Short mmCIF file of C-alpha atoms and ligand atoms in Angstrom, two decimals:
data_model
loop_
_atom_site.label_atom_id
_atom_site.label_comp_id
_atom_site.label_asym_id
_atom_site.label_seq_id
_atom_site.Cartn_x
_atom_site.Cartn_y
_atom_site.Cartn_z
CA MET A 1 -54.65 -60.44 -65.39
CA SER A 2 -53.38 -60.76 -61.84
CA ALA A 3 -53.98 -63.70 -59.55
CA LEU A 4 -52.20 -63.69 -56.21
CA VAL A 5 -52.40 -66.66 -53.84
CA ILE A 6 -51.82 -66.52 -50.09
CA VAL A 7 -50.81 -69.86 -48.56
CA GLY A 8 -49.92 -70.85 -45.00
CA ALA A 9 -46.35 -72.21 -44.90
CA GLN A 10 -46.50 -74.00 -41.53
CA TRP A 11 -49.35 -75.54 -39.48
CA GLY A 12 -51.82 -72.67 -39.80
CA ASP A 13 -52.44 -69.45 -37.84
CA GLU A 14 -49.45 -67.81 -39.50
CA GLY A 15 -51.22 -64.46 -39.80
CA LYS A 16 -52.86 -65.03 -43.20
CA GLY A 17 -55.89 -62.95 -42.15
CA LYS A 18 -53.78 -59.91 -41.40
CA VAL A 19 -51.90 -60.15 -44.70
CA VAL A 20 -55.06 -60.77 -46.77
CA ASP A 21 -56.77 -57.77 -45.15
CA LEU A 22 -53.73 -55.64 -45.94
CA PHE A 23 -53.47 -56.75 -49.58
CA ALA A 24 -57.24 -56.61 -50.08
CA ALA A 25 -56.98 -52.82 -50.21
CA HIS A 26 -55.43 -53.40 -53.67
CA ALA A 27 -57.62 -56.33 -54.74
CA ASP A 28 -60.94 -56.34 -56.57
CA VAL A 29 -61.84 -59.84 -55.39
CA VAL A 30 -60.79 -62.01 -52.43
CA ALA A 31 -61.71 -65.68 -52.76
CA ARG A 32 -61.54 -68.64 -50.37
CA PHE A 33 -60.96 -71.93 -52.22
CA GLN A 34 -60.70 -74.70 -49.61
CA GLY A 35 -61.36 -75.60 -45.98
CA GLY A 36 -64.23 -74.32 -43.93
CA ASN A 37 -64.88 -72.76 -40.57
CA ASN A 38 -62.02 -74.74 -39.06
CA ALA A 39 -60.13 -71.62 -40.17
CA GLY A 40 -60.00 -68.52 -37.98
CA HIS A 41 -58.45 -65.46 -39.59
CA THR A 42 -57.89 -62.43 -37.38
CA LEU A 43 -58.00 -58.82 -38.61
CA VAL A 44 -56.98 -55.94 -36.36
CA VAL A 45 -57.78 -52.52 -37.75
CA GLY A 46 -57.41 -48.87 -36.78
CA ASP A 47 -56.27 -46.88 -33.76
CA ALA A 48 -58.93 -48.60 -31.65
CA ARG A 49 -57.45 -51.95 -32.77
CA GLU A 50 -60.89 -53.29 -33.68
CA ARG A 51 -60.58 -57.10 -33.85
CA THR A 52 -62.57 -59.24 -36.29
CA VAL A 53 -62.21 -63.02 -36.63
CA VAL A 54 -63.61 -64.50 -39.83
CA HIS A 55 -64.06 -68.25 -40.27
CA LEU A 56 -65.79 -68.55 -43.65
CA ILE A 57 -66.13 -65.07 -45.06
CA PRO A 58 -62.94 -63.96 -46.82
CA ALA A 59 -60.64 -61.63 -44.91
CA GLY A 60 -61.13 -58.89 -47.51
CA VAL A 61 -64.59 -58.14 -46.14
CA LEU A 62 -63.62 -54.97 -44.27
CA HIS A 63 -62.88 -53.31 -47.63
CA ARG A 64 -66.24 -52.34 -49.08
CA GLN A 65 -64.99 -52.20 -52.67
CA THR A 66 -63.69 -55.76 -52.52
CA THR A 67 -65.98 -58.60 -53.57
CA CYS A 68 -65.68 -61.66 -51.33
CA VAL A 69 -66.07 -65.11 -52.88
CA ILE A 70 -66.57 -68.46 -51.17
CA GLY A 71 -65.47 -70.89 -53.86
CA ASN A 72 -66.70 -74.38 -54.70
CA GLY A 73 -63.83 -76.05 -52.83
CA VAL A 74 -64.96 -74.65 -49.48
CA VAL A 75 -67.22 -76.68 -47.19
CA ILE A 76 -69.94 -74.46 -45.76
CA ASP A 77 -71.72 -74.71 -42.44
CA PRO A 78 -74.69 -72.46 -43.25
CA SER A 79 -75.53 -71.79 -39.60
CA VAL A 80 -72.01 -70.42 -39.07
CA LEU A 81 -72.09 -68.49 -42.34
CA CYS A 82 -75.43 -66.82 -41.50
CA GLY A 83 -74.11 -65.94 -38.04
CA GLU A 84 -70.99 -64.41 -39.52
CA ILE A 85 -73.02 -62.36 -42.02
CA ASP A 86 -75.25 -61.09 -39.19
CA ASP A 87 -72.28 -60.12 -36.99
CA LEU A 88 -70.57 -58.22 -39.78
CA ARG A 89 -73.79 -56.44 -40.79
CA ALA A 90 -74.44 -55.44 -37.18
CA ARG A 91 -71.03 -53.77 -37.22
CA GLY A 92 -71.71 -51.88 -40.45
CA TYR A 93 -69.86 -54.19 -42.86
CA LEU A 94 -71.28 -56.24 -45.73
CA THR A 95 -74.25 -53.91 -46.10
CA ASP A 96 -74.49 -54.71 -49.81
CA PRO A 97 -75.35 -58.41 -50.36
CA ALA A 98 -73.53 -58.25 -53.71
CA GLN A 99 -70.25 -57.97 -51.80
CA LEU A 100 -70.46 -61.68 -50.89
CA LEU A 101 -70.75 -64.44 -53.48
CA ILE A 102 -71.17 -68.10 -52.55
CA ASP A 103 -70.58 -70.89 -55.02
CA GLU A 104 -73.51 -73.14 -55.85
CA ARG A 105 -71.24 -76.20 -56.07
CA ALA A 106 -69.77 -75.83 -52.57
CA HIS A 107 -70.65 -78.69 -50.20
CA LEU A 108 -72.70 -78.23 -47.05
CA ILE A 109 -71.62 -79.24 -43.57
CA LEU A 110 -74.63 -80.89 -41.91
CA PRO A 111 -75.29 -81.35 -38.17
CA VAL A 112 -74.50 -85.05 -38.57
CA HIS A 113 -70.98 -84.17 -39.79
CA LYS A 114 -70.27 -82.10 -36.69
CA LYS A 115 -71.56 -84.80 -34.38
CA LEU A 116 -69.51 -87.51 -36.09
CA ASP A 117 -66.38 -85.35 -35.93
CA VAL A 118 -66.73 -84.92 -32.16
CA ALA A 119 -67.84 -88.51 -31.47
CA ARG A 120 -64.89 -89.98 -33.37
CA GLU A 121 -62.39 -87.77 -31.62
CA GLU A 122 -63.83 -88.74 -28.24
CA ARG A 123 -63.48 -92.40 -29.14
CA LEU A 124 -59.85 -91.94 -30.28
CA GLY A 125 -58.84 -90.64 -26.83
CA ASP A 126 -55.13 -89.79 -26.73
CA LYS A 127 -54.78 -90.91 -30.37
CA LYS A 128 -57.12 -88.15 -31.53
CA ILE A 129 -56.20 -85.77 -34.37
CA GLY A 130 -57.24 -82.76 -32.31
CA THR A 131 -59.72 -81.54 -34.91
CA THR A 132 -61.66 -78.33 -34.49
CA GLY A 133 -64.87 -80.39 -34.19
CA ARG A 134 -66.51 -78.42 -36.98
CA GLY A 135 -67.45 -81.45 -39.11
CA ILE A 136 -64.87 -80.73 -41.80
CA GLY A 137 -63.54 -84.29 -42.23
CA PRO A 138 -66.94 -86.04 -42.42
CA CYS A 139 -68.23 -83.42 -44.88
CA TYR A 140 -65.28 -83.87 -47.27
CA GLU A 141 -65.72 -87.66 -46.92
CA ASP A 142 -69.32 -87.41 -48.10
CA LYS A 143 -68.25 -85.13 -50.95
CA MET A 144 -65.78 -87.74 -52.18
CA ALA A 145 -68.25 -90.57 -51.58
CA ARG A 146 -70.67 -88.71 -53.87
CA ARG A 147 -73.42 -88.56 -51.29
CA GLY A 148 -72.84 -84.96 -50.14
CA LEU A 149 -75.30 -82.08 -50.31
CA ARG A 150 -74.37 -78.89 -52.09
CA VAL A 151 -75.45 -75.26 -51.88
CA VAL A 152 -77.42 -75.61 -55.13
CA ASP A 153 -79.50 -78.39 -53.53
CA LEU A 154 -80.88 -75.93 -50.99
CA PHE A 155 -83.08 -74.52 -53.76
CA ASP A 156 -84.76 -77.80 -54.70
CA ALA A 157 -86.54 -78.92 -51.53
CA GLU A 158 -87.67 -82.26 -52.94
CA TYR A 159 -84.21 -83.22 -54.18
CA PHE A 160 -82.62 -81.96 -50.95
CA ARG A 161 -84.91 -84.20 -48.89
CA GLU A 162 -84.28 -87.24 -51.07
CA ARG A 163 -80.49 -86.81 -50.94
CA ALA A 164 -80.48 -85.99 -47.22
CA ALA A 165 -82.51 -89.13 -46.49
CA ARG A 166 -79.97 -91.26 -48.34
CA LEU A 167 -77.04 -89.59 -46.57
CA LEU A 168 -78.61 -89.90 -43.13
CA GLU A 169 -79.45 -93.55 -43.70
CA GLY A 170 -75.78 -94.51 -43.43
CA ARG A 171 -74.48 -91.71 -41.22
CA ASN A 172 -77.18 -92.15 -38.56
CA VAL A 173 -76.28 -95.82 -38.25
CA GLU A 174 -72.68 -94.84 -37.55
CA LEU A 175 -73.69 -92.10 -35.13
CA ALA A 176 -76.17 -94.20 -33.17
CA GLN A 177 -74.77 -97.72 -33.37
CA VAL A 178 -71.03 -97.06 -33.27
CA TYR A 179 -71.00 -94.06 -30.95
CA GLY A 180 -74.32 -94.29 -29.12
CA TRP A 181 -75.33 -90.75 -30.01
CA PRO A 182 -78.93 -89.78 -30.89
CA ALA A 183 -79.70 -89.97 -34.60
CA ILE A 184 -80.45 -86.84 -36.66
CA ASP A 185 -84.08 -86.32 -37.64
CA LEU A 186 -84.69 -85.80 -41.36
CA ASP A 187 -87.64 -83.44 -40.89
CA ASP A 188 -85.71 -81.23 -38.50
CA LEU A 189 -82.79 -81.11 -40.93
CA CYS A 190 -84.97 -80.16 -43.91
CA ARG A 191 -86.81 -77.50 -41.90
CA GLU A 192 -83.59 -75.93 -40.63
CA PHE A 193 -81.91 -75.91 -44.04
CA ALA A 194 -84.96 -74.39 -45.76
CA THR A 195 -84.36 -71.26 -43.66
CA TYR A 196 -80.73 -71.10 -44.86
CA ALA A 197 -81.91 -71.35 -48.45
CA GLU A 198 -83.84 -68.13 -48.05
CA ARG A 199 -81.04 -66.39 -46.17
CA LEU A 200 -78.28 -67.31 -48.61
CA ARG A 201 -80.19 -67.04 -51.91
CA PRO A 202 -79.06 -63.47 -52.75
CA HIS A 203 -75.40 -64.51 -52.54
CA VAL A 204 -75.42 -67.78 -54.48
CA THR A 205 -73.97 -67.97 -57.97
CA ASP A 206 -71.42 -69.70 -60.22
CA THR A 207 -68.35 -68.10 -58.69
CA ALA A 208 -65.90 -69.91 -61.01
CA LEU A 209 -67.50 -68.03 -63.89
CA TYR A 210 -67.45 -64.78 -61.92
CA VAL A 211 -63.74 -65.12 -61.06
CA HIS A 212 -62.93 -66.05 -64.66
CA GLU A 213 -64.70 -62.93 -65.91
CA GLN A 214 -62.95 -60.73 -63.38
CA LEU A 215 -59.53 -62.06 -64.34
CA ALA A 216 -60.34 -61.70 -68.04
CA ALA A 217 -61.29 -58.07 -67.41
CA GLY A 218 -57.85 -57.43 -65.87
CA LYS A 219 -59.06 -57.31 -62.27
CA ARG A 220 -56.88 -58.25 -59.32
CA VAL A 221 -57.96 -61.44 -57.60
CA LEU A 222 -56.50 -62.58 -54.30
CA PHE A 223 -56.98 -66.24 -53.35
CA GLU A 224 -57.03 -66.65 -49.58
CA GLY A 225 -55.72 -70.01 -48.40
CA ALA A 226 -56.71 -71.43 -45.06
CA HIS A 227 -54.73 -73.61 -42.60
CA GLY A 228 -51.09 -74.37 -43.51
CA THR A 229 -49.11 -76.61 -45.87
CA MET A 230 -48.20 -79.14 -43.15
CA LEU A 231 -51.96 -79.70 -42.66
CA ASP A 232 -52.52 -80.48 -46.37
CA ILE A 233 -54.28 -83.84 -46.85
CA ASP A 234 -51.61 -84.99 -49.34
CA HIS A 235 -48.47 -83.06 -48.42
CA GLY A 236 -48.93 -82.53 -44.69
CA THR A 237 -48.07 -84.63 -41.66
CA TYR A 238 -50.69 -87.30 -42.41
CA PRO A 239 -52.81 -88.43 -40.58
CA TYR A 240 -52.46 -85.32 -38.39
CA VAL A 241 -53.84 -83.05 -41.10
CA THR A 242 -57.09 -81.45 -42.19
CA SER A 243 -59.22 -82.91 -44.99
CA SER A 244 -58.52 -80.49 -47.83
CA ASN A 245 -55.62 -79.58 -50.09
CA ILE A 246 -53.91 -76.38 -49.05
CA VAL A 247 -51.04 -75.96 -51.52
CA THR A 248 -51.39 -73.52 -54.43
CA GLY A 249 -52.59 -76.35 -56.68
CA ALA A 250 -55.87 -76.37 -54.79
CA VAL A 251 -56.79 -72.98 -56.25
CA GLY A 252 -57.38 -74.63 -59.62
CA THR A 253 -59.97 -77.08 -58.37
CA GLY A 254 -61.32 -75.08 -55.42
CA ALA A 255 -61.97 -71.86 -57.30
CA GLY A 256 -62.46 -73.31 -60.78
CA ILE A 257 -59.65 -71.53 -62.60
CA PRO A 258 -56.87 -73.02 -64.73
CA PRO A 259 -53.65 -73.39 -62.64
CA ARG A 260 -51.63 -71.36 -65.16
CA THR A 261 -53.72 -68.32 -64.22
CA VAL A 262 -51.85 -68.00 -60.94
CA ASN A 263 -48.89 -65.72 -61.33
CA ARG A 264 -47.94 -64.82 -57.75
CA VAL A 265 -47.83 -66.88 -54.55
CA ILE A 266 -46.99 -65.47 -51.14
CA GLY A 267 -46.37 -67.92 -48.34
CA ILE A 268 -47.11 -66.77 -44.81
CA SER A 269 -44.92 -67.93 -41.96
CA LYS A 270 -44.46 -66.89 -38.38
CA ALA A 271 -40.92 -65.94 -37.34
CA TYR A 272 -41.20 -69.04 -35.10
CA THR A 273 -43.55 -72.05 -35.30
CA THR A 274 -46.89 -72.97 -33.74
CA ARG A 275 -49.26 -75.89 -34.09
CA VAL A 276 -52.74 -76.58 -32.65
CA GLY A 277 -53.94 -80.17 -32.29
CA GLY A 278 -51.95 -83.41 -32.35
CA GLY A 279 -49.11 -84.64 -34.54
CA PRO A 280 -45.33 -84.40 -34.83
CA PHE A 281 -43.61 -81.03 -34.37
CA PRO A 282 -39.80 -81.42 -34.16
CA THR A 283 -38.94 -77.88 -33.04
CA GLU A 284 -41.61 -77.77 -30.30
CA LEU A 285 -40.40 -76.24 -27.04
CA HIS A 286 -41.76 -77.82 -23.86
CA ASP A 287 -39.79 -75.48 -21.62
CA GLU A 288 -40.11 -71.88 -20.42
CA VAL A 289 -39.02 -70.56 -23.84
CA GLY A 290 -42.10 -72.18 -25.40
CA ALA A 291 -44.26 -70.78 -22.60
CA LYS A 292 -42.78 -67.33 -23.20
CA LEU A 293 -43.59 -67.46 -26.93
CA ARG A 294 -47.16 -68.52 -26.09
CA GLU A 295 -47.57 -65.69 -23.61
CA VAL A 296 -45.93 -62.87 -25.58
CA GLY A 297 -47.34 -64.08 -28.91
CA ASP A 298 -50.79 -64.61 -27.37
CA GLU A 299 -50.80 -68.06 -28.92
CA PHE A 300 -54.34 -69.26 -28.33
CA GLY A 301 -56.49 -70.59 -31.20
CA SER A 302 -58.73 -68.10 -33.04
CA THR A 303 -61.32 -70.84 -33.63
CA THR A 304 -61.24 -73.07 -30.55
CA GLY A 305 -59.28 -70.98 -28.02
CA ARG A 306 -56.90 -73.93 -27.45
CA PRO A 307 -53.32 -73.04 -26.40
CA ARG A 308 -51.01 -73.34 -29.40
CA ARG A 309 -47.91 -75.49 -29.17
CA CYS A 310 -44.88 -73.23 -29.77
CA GLY A 311 -41.36 -73.83 -31.07
CA TRP A 312 -38.40 -72.53 -33.08
CA PHE A 313 -38.60 -71.57 -36.75
CA ASP A 314 -38.31 -74.72 -38.86
CA ALA A 315 -36.62 -73.89 -42.17
CA VAL A 316 -37.11 -77.44 -43.45
CA VAL A 317 -40.89 -77.11 -43.18
CA VAL A 318 -41.03 -73.67 -44.80
CA ARG A 319 -38.58 -74.64 -47.56
CA GLN A 320 -40.76 -77.64 -48.39
CA ALA A 321 -43.90 -75.48 -48.36
CA ALA A 322 -42.22 -72.95 -50.65
CA ARG A 323 -41.34 -75.72 -53.11
CA LEU A 324 -44.79 -77.31 -53.06
CA SER A 325 -46.61 -74.06 -53.69
CA GLY A 326 -44.06 -72.27 -55.88
CA MET A 327 -43.87 -69.33 -53.52
CA SER A 328 -42.62 -66.15 -55.15
CA GLY A 329 -42.24 -64.52 -51.76
CA LEU A 330 -42.57 -65.06 -48.04
CA ALA A 331 -44.35 -62.86 -45.51
CA ILE A 332 -42.78 -63.29 -42.07
CA THR A 333 -45.18 -62.40 -39.27
CA LYS A 334 -44.83 -61.86 -35.52
CA LEU A 335 -41.17 -60.86 -35.72
CA ASP A 336 -41.98 -58.45 -32.85
CA VAL A 337 -42.67 -61.42 -30.54
CA LEU A 338 -39.05 -62.61 -30.76
CA SER A 339 -37.80 -59.46 -29.00
CA CYS A 340 -38.48 -61.36 -25.77
CA LEU A 341 -35.65 -63.87 -26.34
CA PRO A 342 -31.87 -63.17 -26.15
CA LYS A 343 -30.87 -66.14 -28.34
CA LEU A 344 -32.78 -67.71 -31.24
CA LYS A 345 -32.58 -71.05 -32.97
CA ILE A 346 -33.51 -72.11 -36.49
CA ALA A 347 -33.84 -75.75 -37.55
CA VAL A 348 -31.85 -76.14 -40.77
CA ALA A 349 -32.18 -79.93 -41.13
CA TYR A 350 -33.19 -83.02 -39.11
CA GLU A 351 -31.32 -85.98 -37.84
CA VAL A 352 -33.23 -89.23 -38.26
CA ASP A 353 -31.72 -92.63 -37.44
CA GLY A 354 -28.25 -91.05 -37.43
CA GLN A 355 -28.72 -89.52 -40.88
CA ARG A 356 -29.09 -85.89 -41.88
CA LEU A 357 -32.38 -85.13 -43.62
CA GLU A 358 -33.15 -81.94 -45.55
CA THR A 359 -36.85 -82.62 -46.19
CA VAL A 360 -39.93 -83.53 -44.16
CA PRO A 361 -40.22 -87.34 -44.06
CA ALA A 362 -43.55 -88.88 -45.12
CA GLY A 363 -43.96 -91.26 -42.20
CA ALA A 364 -45.55 -89.85 -39.04
CA ARG A 365 -43.40 -92.01 -36.77
CA LYS A 366 -40.24 -91.10 -38.61
CA PHE A 367 -41.07 -87.39 -38.42
CA ALA A 368 -41.91 -87.73 -34.72
CA SER A 369 -38.42 -89.17 -34.14
CA ALA A 370 -36.65 -86.39 -36.11
CA ARG A 371 -34.18 -84.34 -34.07
CA PRO A 372 -33.73 -80.80 -35.37
CA VAL A 373 -30.25 -79.65 -36.36
CA TYR A 374 -30.15 -76.10 -35.03
CA GLU A 375 -28.27 -73.00 -35.92
CA GLU A 376 -28.13 -70.44 -33.12
CA MET A 377 -28.46 -66.73 -33.80
CA ASP A 378 -28.32 -63.60 -31.69
CA GLY A 379 -31.64 -62.12 -30.67
CA TRP A 380 -32.48 -58.45 -30.06
CA ALA A 381 -34.36 -56.69 -27.30
CA GLU A 382 -35.72 -53.64 -29.13
CA ASP A 383 -39.49 -53.21 -29.54
CA LEU A 384 -40.15 -53.60 -33.28
CA GLY A 385 -43.71 -52.24 -33.28
CA GLN A 386 -42.73 -48.93 -34.88
CA ALA A 387 -40.51 -50.36 -37.64
CA ARG A 388 -41.85 -49.57 -41.11
CA ARG A 389 -38.73 -50.06 -43.25
CA PHE A 390 -36.21 -52.91 -43.28
CA GLU A 391 -33.53 -50.45 -42.15
CA ASP A 392 -35.58 -49.68 -39.02
CA LEU A 393 -34.92 -53.20 -37.74
CA PRO A 394 -31.98 -53.95 -35.42
CA SER A 395 -29.10 -55.63 -37.24
CA ALA A 396 -29.70 -58.98 -35.47
CA ALA A 397 -33.31 -58.99 -36.74
CA ARG A 398 -32.16 -58.18 -40.28
CA LYS A 399 -29.66 -61.05 -40.12
CA TYR A 400 -32.40 -63.38 -38.88
CA ILE A 401 -34.62 -62.49 -41.85
CA SER A 402 -31.74 -62.82 -44.33
CA ARG A 403 -30.94 -66.28 -42.95
CA ILE A 404 -34.58 -67.33 -43.42
CA GLU A 405 -34.37 -66.16 -47.04
CA GLU A 406 -31.22 -68.21 -47.63
CA LEU A 407 -32.51 -71.34 -45.95
CA THR A 408 -35.89 -71.31 -47.66
CA ALA A 409 -34.52 -70.08 -51.01
CA THR A 410 -37.37 -67.58 -51.08
CA PRO A 411 -37.26 -63.76 -50.83
CA VAL A 412 -39.00 -62.18 -47.85
CA THR A 413 -41.38 -59.62 -49.30
CA LEU A 414 -43.23 -58.54 -46.16
CA ILE A 415 -42.40 -58.44 -42.46
CA SER A 416 -45.14 -58.05 -39.87
CA VAL A 417 -44.27 -56.45 -36.54
CA GLY A 418 -47.71 -56.30 -34.91
CA ALA A 419 -51.28 -57.50 -35.38
CA GLU A 420 -52.54 -54.18 -36.70
CA ARG A 421 -52.70 -53.43 -40.44
CA GLU A 422 -50.16 -50.59 -40.21
CA GLU A 423 -47.61 -52.60 -38.25
CA THR A 424 -46.01 -53.87 -41.41
CA ILE A 425 -42.82 -53.55 -43.43
CA LEU A 426 -43.76 -54.03 -47.08
CA LEU A 427 -40.67 -54.78 -49.13
CA ARG A 428 -42.35 -55.38 -52.51
CA ASP A 429 -45.78 -54.84 -54.09
CA PRO A 430 -47.43 -58.27 -53.77
CA PHE A 431 -49.20 -58.05 -57.14
CA LEU A 432 -46.10 -56.88 -59.02
CA LEU A 433 -43.41 -59.05 -57.43
P1 GDP B 501 -54.41 -66.99 -39.59
O1 GDP B 501 -55.28 -68.16 -39.28
O2 GDP B 501 -53.22 -67.37 -40.40
O3 GDP B 501 -55.18 -65.85 -40.21
O4 GDP B 501 -53.85 -66.48 -38.20
P2 GDP B 501 -54.71 -66.24 -36.85
O5 GDP B 501 -55.52 -65.02 -37.01
O6 GDP B 501 -55.39 -67.49 -36.47
O7 GDP B 501 -53.54 -66.06 -35.79
C1 GDP B 501 -52.57 -65.07 -35.92
C2 GDP B 501 -52.60 -64.18 -34.66
O8 GDP B 501 -51.46 -63.36 -34.66
C3 GDP B 501 -53.80 -63.26 -34.62
O9 GDP B 501 -54.17 -63.04 -33.29
C4 GDP B 501 -53.24 -61.97 -35.24
O10 GDP B 501 -53.94 -60.81 -34.80
C5 GDP B 501 -51.84 -61.98 -34.70
N1 GDP B 501 -50.80 -61.35 -35.54
C6 GDP B 501 -50.71 -61.36 -36.90
N2 GDP B 501 -49.55 -60.76 -37.28
C7 GDP B 501 -48.93 -60.39 -36.14
C8 GDP B 501 -47.67 -59.76 -35.88
O11 GDP B 501 -46.88 -59.44 -36.76
N3 GDP B 501 -47.35 -59.55 -34.57
C9 GDP B 501 -48.17 -59.90 -33.55
N4 GDP B 501 -47.77 -59.66 -32.30
N5 GDP B 501 -49.37 -60.49 -33.77
C10 GDP B 501 -49.72 -60.75 -35.05
P1 IMO B 502 -56.26 -71.27 -40.09
O1 IMO B 502 -56.84 -71.01 -41.45
C1 IMO B 502 -54.54 -74.11 -37.26
C2 IMO B 502 -55.90 -78.26 -37.54
C3 IMO B 502 -56.67 -78.69 -36.31
C4 IMO B 502 -56.30 -80.17 -36.28
C5 IMO B 502 -56.29 -80.53 -37.77
C6 IMO B 502 -57.57 -81.20 -38.27
O2 IMO B 502 -56.85 -70.44 -39.02
O3 IMO B 502 -54.76 -71.21 -40.13
P2 IMO B 502 -59.99 -80.22 -38.78
O4 IMO B 502 -60.99 -79.56 -37.88
O5 IMO B 502 -59.56 -79.39 -39.93
O6 IMO B 502 -60.41 -81.60 -39.20
O7 IMO B 502 -58.70 -80.45 -37.84
O8 IMO B 502 -56.07 -79.32 -38.46
N1 IMO B 502 -56.39 -77.02 -38.19
C7 IMO B 502 -55.84 -75.81 -38.01
N2 IMO B 502 -54.85 -75.41 -37.19
N3 IMO B 502 -55.14 -73.22 -38.07
C8 IMO B 502 -56.13 -73.61 -38.89
O9 IMO B 502 -56.71 -72.78 -39.78
C9 IMO B 502 -56.55 -74.95 -38.87
N4 IMO B 502 -57.48 -75.66 -39.53
C10 IMO B 502 -57.37 -76.92 -39.12
O10 IMO B 502 -56.24 -78.03 -35.16
O11 IMO B 502 -55.00 -80.34 -35.78
MG1 MG B 503 -56.17 -69.09 -37.63
#
């Protein structure tokens, strides 16, 4: 039995897609267990550097022998999912419908959720969260309020209509009376979702049972986390977070497996830090160094195209993420980008109200006032794109990685030196760590 979890260790966009695609070559199943199409996972494959961005479909999809699972903890926008299936099929992937399984208990993102997400953000003005506008928050709210609609409901038109009517009753009042937006029409909604029922039917099943059976049969299952630990609804920089749990613990509920099944956890972190959207970010660089990281690292969102905020590596954040998720190893991505800087800094602690702090404080205002305590390190100028073994790296880069290991108390098991699959230094087999 082998269950490997991939978790983002920062604020998302750490390169999880690349690592999942790489490991999927050795996995029988790749399963998403939380979040929705607020995620954007980029895969770059082959000499032609063919680029694929997946938002809902697991990043193992380019491997035909790998079954992709969208677990019950994911919130699904069926219009986006159908579009993604069509795009992949048009490019010769996902030709066998059995390669994609969708859980019948997963909740559906409805048009009203997307509209509410955007309307609320507009109203918040400069206090906004900076959401992706995909309806994620309102959908999870309805799930918890026990008025949500689930994939299984698509196949019972009468029940779907009855539940949708009840949901829209309250949500339309908010949309129209609080925000002045046009209400959603029940007939239009039912008509549109009936088409998704037909499209998605071949993929829908009890995926918790499927994953259980696969694990029991000794298959290798990779759980693909979305976003990053600092965006976790409980453990992140609340309220500047997403609406799902991101830490390893979420695999239990979001994929329907007992937590003790998980035996390996790899955290993904950039060699520096980025964040999209609002919220505190102590090591953010507002100067030309930050601009350089954005330019060289091509730091623009895979989902919304927004410029990512850039800053130094924050060891406090990654150490906390490693603790929360029980990371057995770290994958450090985008090390190649740092070749553009002669000197590097790592935040090893914070100073808050004159006191040294070794953990991320809970309060948003306190975290916003945290001043990083930096350690400076030498950079390197060599192009790292061709490095395939640790020894191929310049000594300054090796020291930088070793310092990250010490500060996060976690071994680095993979180093990524380019977006493409091959541009990787694999230090240990992820399933055998
Ligand atoms: P994810 O959300 O964690 O899957 O990350 P994204 O795909 O949103 O963003 C990561 C970006 O960095 C993508 O454009 C990747 O192609 C790219 N990338 C991943 N690893 C590396 C790397 O080691 N070096 C460089 N230069 N780019 C990388
Ligand atoms: P991947 O999986 C980066 C951020 C949004 C916003 C906050 C809440 O690609 O790493 P939401 O739409 O979820 O309600 O927005 O969370 N966010 C991400 N940032 N990468 C992601 O996913 C993200 N998913 C959500 O920018 O600040
Ligand atoms: Mg992303």
